[in-house]
mmCIF file of N, CA, C and O in Angstrom:
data_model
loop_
_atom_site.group_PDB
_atom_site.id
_atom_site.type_symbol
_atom_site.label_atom_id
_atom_site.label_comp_id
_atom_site.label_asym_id
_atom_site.label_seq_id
_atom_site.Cartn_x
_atom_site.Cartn_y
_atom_site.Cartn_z
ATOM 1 N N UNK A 1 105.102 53.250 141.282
ATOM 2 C CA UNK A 1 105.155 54.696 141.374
ATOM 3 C C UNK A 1 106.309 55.183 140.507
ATOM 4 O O UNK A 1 107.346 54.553 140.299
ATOM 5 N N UNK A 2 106.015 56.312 140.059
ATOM 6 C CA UNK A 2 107.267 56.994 139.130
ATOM 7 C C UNK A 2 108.133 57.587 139.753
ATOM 8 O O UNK A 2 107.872 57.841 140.929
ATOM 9 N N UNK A 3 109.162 57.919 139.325
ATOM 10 C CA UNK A 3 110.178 58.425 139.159
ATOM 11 C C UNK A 3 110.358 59.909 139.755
ATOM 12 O O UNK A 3 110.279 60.845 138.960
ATOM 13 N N UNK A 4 110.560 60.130 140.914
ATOM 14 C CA UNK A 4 110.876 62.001 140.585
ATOM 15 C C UNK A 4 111.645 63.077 140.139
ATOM 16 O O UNK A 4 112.341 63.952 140.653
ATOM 17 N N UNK A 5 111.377 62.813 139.270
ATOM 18 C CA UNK A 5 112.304 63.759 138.165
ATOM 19 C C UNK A 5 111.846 65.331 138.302
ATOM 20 O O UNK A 5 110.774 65.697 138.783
ATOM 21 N N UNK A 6 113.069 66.346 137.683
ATOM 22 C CA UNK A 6 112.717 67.804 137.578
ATOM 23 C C UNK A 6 111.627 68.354 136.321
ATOM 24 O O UNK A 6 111.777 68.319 135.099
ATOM 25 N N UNK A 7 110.813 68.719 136.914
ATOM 26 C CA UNK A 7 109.505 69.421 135.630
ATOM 27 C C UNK A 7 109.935 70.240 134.326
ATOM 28 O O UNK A 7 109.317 70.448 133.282
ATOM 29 N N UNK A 8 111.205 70.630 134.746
ATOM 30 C CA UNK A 8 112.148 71.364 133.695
ATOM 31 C C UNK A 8 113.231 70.836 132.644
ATOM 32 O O UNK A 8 113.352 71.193 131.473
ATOM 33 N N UNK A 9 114.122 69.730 133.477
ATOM 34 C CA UNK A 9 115.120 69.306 132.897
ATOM 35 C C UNK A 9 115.129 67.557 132.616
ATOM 36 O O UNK A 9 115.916 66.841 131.997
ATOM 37 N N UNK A 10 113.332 67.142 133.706
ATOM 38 C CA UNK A 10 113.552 65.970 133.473
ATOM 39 C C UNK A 10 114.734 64.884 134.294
ATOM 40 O O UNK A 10 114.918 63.678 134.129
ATOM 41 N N UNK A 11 115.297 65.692 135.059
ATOM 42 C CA UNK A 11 116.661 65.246 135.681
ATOM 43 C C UNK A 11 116.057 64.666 137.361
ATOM 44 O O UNK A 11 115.128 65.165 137.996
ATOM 45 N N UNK A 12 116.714 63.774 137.668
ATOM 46 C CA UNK A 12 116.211 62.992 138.917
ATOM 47 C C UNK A 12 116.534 64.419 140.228
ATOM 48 O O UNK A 12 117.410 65.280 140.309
ATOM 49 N N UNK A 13 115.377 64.081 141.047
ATOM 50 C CA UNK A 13 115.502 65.358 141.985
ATOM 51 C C UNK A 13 115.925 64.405 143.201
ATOM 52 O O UNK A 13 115.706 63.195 143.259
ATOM 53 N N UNK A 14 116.696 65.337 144.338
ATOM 54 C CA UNK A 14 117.446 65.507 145.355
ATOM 55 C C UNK A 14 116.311 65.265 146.327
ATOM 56 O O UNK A 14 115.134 65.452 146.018
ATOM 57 N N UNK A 15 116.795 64.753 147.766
ATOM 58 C CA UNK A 15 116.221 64.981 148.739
ATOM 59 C C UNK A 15 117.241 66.662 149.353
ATOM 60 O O UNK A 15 118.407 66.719 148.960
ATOM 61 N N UNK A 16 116.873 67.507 149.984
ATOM 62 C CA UNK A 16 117.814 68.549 150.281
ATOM 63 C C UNK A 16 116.683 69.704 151.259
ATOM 64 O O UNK A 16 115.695 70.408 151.053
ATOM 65 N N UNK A 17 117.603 69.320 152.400
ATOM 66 C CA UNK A 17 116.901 70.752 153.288
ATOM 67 C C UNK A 17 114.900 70.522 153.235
ATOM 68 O O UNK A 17 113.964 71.235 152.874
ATOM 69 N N UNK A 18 115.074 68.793 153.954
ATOM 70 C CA UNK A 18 113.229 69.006 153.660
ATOM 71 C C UNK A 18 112.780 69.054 152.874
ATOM 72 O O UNK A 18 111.624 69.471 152.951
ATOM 73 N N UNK A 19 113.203 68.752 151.791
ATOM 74 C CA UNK A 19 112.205 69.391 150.443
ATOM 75 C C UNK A 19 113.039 69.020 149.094
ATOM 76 O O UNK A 19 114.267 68.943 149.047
ATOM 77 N N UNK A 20 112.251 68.831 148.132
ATOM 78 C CA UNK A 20 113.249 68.027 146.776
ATOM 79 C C UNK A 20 113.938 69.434 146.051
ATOM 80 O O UNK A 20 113.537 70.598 146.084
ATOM 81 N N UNK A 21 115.053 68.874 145.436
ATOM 82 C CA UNK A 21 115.647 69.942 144.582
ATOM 83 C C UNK A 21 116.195 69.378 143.489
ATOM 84 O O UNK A 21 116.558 68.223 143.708
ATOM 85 N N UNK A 22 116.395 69.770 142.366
ATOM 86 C CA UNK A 22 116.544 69.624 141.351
ATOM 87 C C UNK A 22 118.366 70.196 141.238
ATOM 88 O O UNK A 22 118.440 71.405 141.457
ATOM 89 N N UNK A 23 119.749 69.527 140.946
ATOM 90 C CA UNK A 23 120.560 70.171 141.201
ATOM 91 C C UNK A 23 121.403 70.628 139.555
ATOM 92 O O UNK A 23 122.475 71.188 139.323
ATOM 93 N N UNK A 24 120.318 70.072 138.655
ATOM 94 C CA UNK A 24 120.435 70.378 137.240
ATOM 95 C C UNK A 24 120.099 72.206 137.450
ATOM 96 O O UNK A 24 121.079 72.948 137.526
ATOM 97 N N UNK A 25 119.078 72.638 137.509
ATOM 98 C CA UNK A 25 118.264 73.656 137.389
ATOM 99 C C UNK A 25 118.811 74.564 138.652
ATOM 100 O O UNK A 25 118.627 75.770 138.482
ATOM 101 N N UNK A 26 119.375 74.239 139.742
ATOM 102 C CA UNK A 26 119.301 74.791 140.595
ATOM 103 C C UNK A 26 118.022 75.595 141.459
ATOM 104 O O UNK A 26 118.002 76.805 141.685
ATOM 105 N N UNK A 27 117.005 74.633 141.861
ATOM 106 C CA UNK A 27 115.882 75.212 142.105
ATOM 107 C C UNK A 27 115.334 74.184 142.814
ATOM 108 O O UNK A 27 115.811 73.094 142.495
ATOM 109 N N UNK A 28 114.306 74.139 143.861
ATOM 110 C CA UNK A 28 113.227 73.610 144.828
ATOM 111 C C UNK A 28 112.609 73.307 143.755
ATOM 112 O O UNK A 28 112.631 73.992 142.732
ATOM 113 N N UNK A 29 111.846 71.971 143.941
ATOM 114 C CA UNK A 29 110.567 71.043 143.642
ATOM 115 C C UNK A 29 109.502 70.860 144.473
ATOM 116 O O UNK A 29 109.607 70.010 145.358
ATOM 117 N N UNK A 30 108.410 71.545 144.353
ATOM 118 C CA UNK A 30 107.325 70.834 145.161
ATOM 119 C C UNK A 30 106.442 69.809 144.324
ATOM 120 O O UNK A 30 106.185 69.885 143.123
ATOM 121 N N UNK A 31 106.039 68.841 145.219
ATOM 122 C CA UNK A 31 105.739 67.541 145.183
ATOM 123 C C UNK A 31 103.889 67.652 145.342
ATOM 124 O O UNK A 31 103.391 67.572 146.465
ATOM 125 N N UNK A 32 103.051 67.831 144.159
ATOM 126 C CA UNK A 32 101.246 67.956 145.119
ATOM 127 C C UNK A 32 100.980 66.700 144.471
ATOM 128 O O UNK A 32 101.480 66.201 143.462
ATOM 129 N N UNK A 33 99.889 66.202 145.434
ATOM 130 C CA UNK A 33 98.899 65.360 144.623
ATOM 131 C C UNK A 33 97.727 65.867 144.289
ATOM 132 O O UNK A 33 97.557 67.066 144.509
ATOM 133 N N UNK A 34 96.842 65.225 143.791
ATOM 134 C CA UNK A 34 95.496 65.604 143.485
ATOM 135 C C UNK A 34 94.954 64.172 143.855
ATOM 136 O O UNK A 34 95.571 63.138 144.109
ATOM 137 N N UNK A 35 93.268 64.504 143.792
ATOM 138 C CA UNK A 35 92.381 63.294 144.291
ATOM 139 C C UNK A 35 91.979 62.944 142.438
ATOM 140 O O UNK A 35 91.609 63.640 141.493
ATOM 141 N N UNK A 36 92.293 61.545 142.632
ATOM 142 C CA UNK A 36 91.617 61.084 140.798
ATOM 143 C C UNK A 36 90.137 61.040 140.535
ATOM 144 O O UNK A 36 89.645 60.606 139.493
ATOM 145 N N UNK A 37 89.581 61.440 141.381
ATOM 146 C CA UNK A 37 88.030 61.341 141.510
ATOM 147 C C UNK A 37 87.756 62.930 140.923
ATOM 148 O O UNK A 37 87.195 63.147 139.849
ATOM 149 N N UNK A 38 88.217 63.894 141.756
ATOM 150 C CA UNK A 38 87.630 65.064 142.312
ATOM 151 C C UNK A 38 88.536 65.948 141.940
ATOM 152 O O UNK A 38 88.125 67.105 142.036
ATOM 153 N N UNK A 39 89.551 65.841 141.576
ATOM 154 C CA UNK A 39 90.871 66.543 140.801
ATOM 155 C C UNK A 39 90.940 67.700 142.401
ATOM 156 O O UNK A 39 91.570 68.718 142.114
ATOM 157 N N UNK A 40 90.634 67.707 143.320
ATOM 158 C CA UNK A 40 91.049 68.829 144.251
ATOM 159 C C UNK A 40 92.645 67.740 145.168
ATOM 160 O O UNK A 40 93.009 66.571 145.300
ATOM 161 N N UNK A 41 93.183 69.483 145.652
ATOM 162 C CA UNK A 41 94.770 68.451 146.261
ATOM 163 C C UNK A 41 94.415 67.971 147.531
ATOM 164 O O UNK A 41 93.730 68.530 148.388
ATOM 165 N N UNK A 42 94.811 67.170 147.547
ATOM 166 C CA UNK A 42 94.809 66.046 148.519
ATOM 167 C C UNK A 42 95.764 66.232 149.784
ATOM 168 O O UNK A 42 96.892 66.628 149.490
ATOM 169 N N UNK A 43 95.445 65.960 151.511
ATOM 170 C CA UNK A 43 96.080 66.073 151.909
ATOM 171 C C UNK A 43 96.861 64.937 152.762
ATOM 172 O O UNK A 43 96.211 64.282 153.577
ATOM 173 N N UNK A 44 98.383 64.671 152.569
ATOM 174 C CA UNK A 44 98.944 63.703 152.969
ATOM 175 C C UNK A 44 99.131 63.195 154.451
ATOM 176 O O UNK A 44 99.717 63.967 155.210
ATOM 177 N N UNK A 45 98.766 62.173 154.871
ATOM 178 C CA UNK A 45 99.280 61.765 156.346
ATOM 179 C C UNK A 45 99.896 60.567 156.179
ATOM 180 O O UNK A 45 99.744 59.617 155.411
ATOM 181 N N UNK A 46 100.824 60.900 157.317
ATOM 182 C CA UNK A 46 102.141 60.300 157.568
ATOM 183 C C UNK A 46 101.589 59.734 159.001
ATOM 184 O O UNK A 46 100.849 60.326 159.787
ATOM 185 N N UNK A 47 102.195 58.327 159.132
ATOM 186 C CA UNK A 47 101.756 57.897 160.806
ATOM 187 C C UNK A 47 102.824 56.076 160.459
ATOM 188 O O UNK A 47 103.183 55.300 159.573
ATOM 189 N N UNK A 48 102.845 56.226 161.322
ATOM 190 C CA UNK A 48 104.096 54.742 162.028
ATOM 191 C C UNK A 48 104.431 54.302 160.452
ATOM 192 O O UNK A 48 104.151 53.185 160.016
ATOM 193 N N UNK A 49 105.039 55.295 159.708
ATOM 194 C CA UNK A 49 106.271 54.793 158.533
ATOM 195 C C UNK A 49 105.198 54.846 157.087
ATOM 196 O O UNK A 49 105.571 55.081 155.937
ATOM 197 N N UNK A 50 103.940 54.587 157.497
ATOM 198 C CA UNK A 50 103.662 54.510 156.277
ATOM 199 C C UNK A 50 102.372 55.980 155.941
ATOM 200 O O UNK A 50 101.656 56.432 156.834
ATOM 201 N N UNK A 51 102.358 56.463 154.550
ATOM 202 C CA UNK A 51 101.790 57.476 154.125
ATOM 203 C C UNK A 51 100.782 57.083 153.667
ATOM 204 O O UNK A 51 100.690 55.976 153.137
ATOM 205 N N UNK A 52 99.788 57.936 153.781
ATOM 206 C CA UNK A 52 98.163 57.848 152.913
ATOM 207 C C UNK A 52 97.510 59.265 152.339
ATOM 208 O O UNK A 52 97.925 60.369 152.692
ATOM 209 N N UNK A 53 96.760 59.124 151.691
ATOM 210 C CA UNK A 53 96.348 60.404 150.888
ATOM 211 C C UNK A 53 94.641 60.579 151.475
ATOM 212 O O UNK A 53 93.988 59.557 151.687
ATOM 213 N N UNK A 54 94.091 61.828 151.679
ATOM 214 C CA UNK A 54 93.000 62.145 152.193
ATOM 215 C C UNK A 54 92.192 63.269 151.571
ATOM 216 O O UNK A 54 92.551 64.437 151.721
ATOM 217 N N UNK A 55 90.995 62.911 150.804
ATOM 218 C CA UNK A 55 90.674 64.533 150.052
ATOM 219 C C UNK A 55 89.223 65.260 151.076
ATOM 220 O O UNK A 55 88.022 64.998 151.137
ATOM 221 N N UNK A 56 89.912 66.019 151.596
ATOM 222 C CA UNK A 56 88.810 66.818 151.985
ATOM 223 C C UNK A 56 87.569 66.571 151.322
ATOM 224 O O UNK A 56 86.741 65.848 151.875
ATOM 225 N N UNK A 57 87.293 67.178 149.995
ATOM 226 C CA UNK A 57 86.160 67.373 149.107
ATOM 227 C C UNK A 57 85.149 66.202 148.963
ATOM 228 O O UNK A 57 83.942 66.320 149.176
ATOM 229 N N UNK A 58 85.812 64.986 148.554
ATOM 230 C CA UNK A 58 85.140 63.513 148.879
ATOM 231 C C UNK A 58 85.173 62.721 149.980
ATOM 232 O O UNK A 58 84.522 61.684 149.852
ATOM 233 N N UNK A 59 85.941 62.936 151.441
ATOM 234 C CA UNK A 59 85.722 62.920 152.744
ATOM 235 C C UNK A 59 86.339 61.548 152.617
ATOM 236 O O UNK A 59 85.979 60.866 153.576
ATOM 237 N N UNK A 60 86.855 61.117 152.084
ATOM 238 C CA UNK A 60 87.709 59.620 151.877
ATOM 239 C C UNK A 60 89.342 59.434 151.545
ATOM 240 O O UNK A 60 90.004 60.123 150.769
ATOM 241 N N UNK A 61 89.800 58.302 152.356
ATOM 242 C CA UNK A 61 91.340 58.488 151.965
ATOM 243 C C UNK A 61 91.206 58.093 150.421
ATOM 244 O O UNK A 61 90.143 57.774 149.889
ATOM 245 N N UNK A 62 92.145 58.147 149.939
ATOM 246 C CA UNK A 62 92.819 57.548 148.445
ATOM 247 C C UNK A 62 93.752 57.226 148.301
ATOM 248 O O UNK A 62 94.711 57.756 148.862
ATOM 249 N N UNK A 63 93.892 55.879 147.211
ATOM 250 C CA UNK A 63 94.635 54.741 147.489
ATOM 251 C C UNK A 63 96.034 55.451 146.396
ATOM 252 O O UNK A 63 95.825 55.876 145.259
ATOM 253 N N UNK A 64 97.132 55.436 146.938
ATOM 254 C CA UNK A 64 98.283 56.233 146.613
ATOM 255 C C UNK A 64 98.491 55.319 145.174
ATOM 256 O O UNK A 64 99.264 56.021 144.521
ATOM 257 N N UNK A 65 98.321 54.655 144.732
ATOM 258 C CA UNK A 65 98.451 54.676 143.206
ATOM 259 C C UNK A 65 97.246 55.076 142.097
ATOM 260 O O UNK A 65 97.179 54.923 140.877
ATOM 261 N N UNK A 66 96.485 55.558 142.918
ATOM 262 C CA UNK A 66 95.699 55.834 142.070
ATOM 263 C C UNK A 66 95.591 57.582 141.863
ATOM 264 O O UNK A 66 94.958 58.152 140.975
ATOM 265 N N UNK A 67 96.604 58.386 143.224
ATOM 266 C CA UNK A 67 96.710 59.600 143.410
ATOM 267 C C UNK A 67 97.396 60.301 141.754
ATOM 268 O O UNK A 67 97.862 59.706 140.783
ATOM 269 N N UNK A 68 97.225 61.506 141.968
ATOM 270 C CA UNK A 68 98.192 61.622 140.612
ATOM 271 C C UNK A 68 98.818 62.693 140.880
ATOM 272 O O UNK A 68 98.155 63.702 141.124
ATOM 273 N N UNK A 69 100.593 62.753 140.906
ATOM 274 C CA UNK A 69 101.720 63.165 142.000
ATOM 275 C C UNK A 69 102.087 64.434 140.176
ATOM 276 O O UNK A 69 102.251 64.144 138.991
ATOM 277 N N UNK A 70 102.058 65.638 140.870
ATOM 278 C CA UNK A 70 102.624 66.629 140.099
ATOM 279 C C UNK A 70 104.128 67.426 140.657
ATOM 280 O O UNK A 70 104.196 68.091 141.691
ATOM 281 N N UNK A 71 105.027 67.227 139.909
ATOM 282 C CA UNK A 71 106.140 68.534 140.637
ATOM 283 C C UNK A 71 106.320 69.188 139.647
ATOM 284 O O UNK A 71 106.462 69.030 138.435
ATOM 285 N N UNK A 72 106.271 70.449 140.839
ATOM 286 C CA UNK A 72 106.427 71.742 139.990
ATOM 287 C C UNK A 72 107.448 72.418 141.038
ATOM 288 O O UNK A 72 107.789 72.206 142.202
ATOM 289 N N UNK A 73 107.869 73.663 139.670
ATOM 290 C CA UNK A 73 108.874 74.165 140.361
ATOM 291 C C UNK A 73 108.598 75.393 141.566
ATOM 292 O O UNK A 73 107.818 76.318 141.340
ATOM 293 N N UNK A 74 109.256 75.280 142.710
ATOM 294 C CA UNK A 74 109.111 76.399 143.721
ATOM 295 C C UNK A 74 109.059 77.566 144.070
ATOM 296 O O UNK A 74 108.890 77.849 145.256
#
């Protein structure tokens, strides 16, 4: 898996207040995926430590390296 860097500066983002931040830019990062099949966003579940990806649209989980992780700014 890559790196989370800022969409702007390229600069490694923060964990901060729930939510990533970028402390180059001074600004929130949100984190989406999309389904690689179906390009619609995907919704994440969390359960005993480990995460999985789920697309509504194709009714199937998806296998987190094959997800494709966008941040954009907030």
């Amino acid at each position: 898996m890559s790196e989370n860097n800022c969409p702007g500066c390229q600069s490694p983002l923060n964990w901060k207040d729930g939510q990533y931040y970028c402390e180059a830019c001074q600004h929130p990062v949100k984190k989406r995926a999309f389904c690689p099949d179906c390009e619609d966003e995907l919704e994440k579940l969390q359960a005993c430590g480990s995460a999985s990806y789920f697309c509504n649209s194709c009714n199937e989980l998806k296998s987190k390296s094959r997800v494709k992780v966008v941040f954009e700014v907030a």
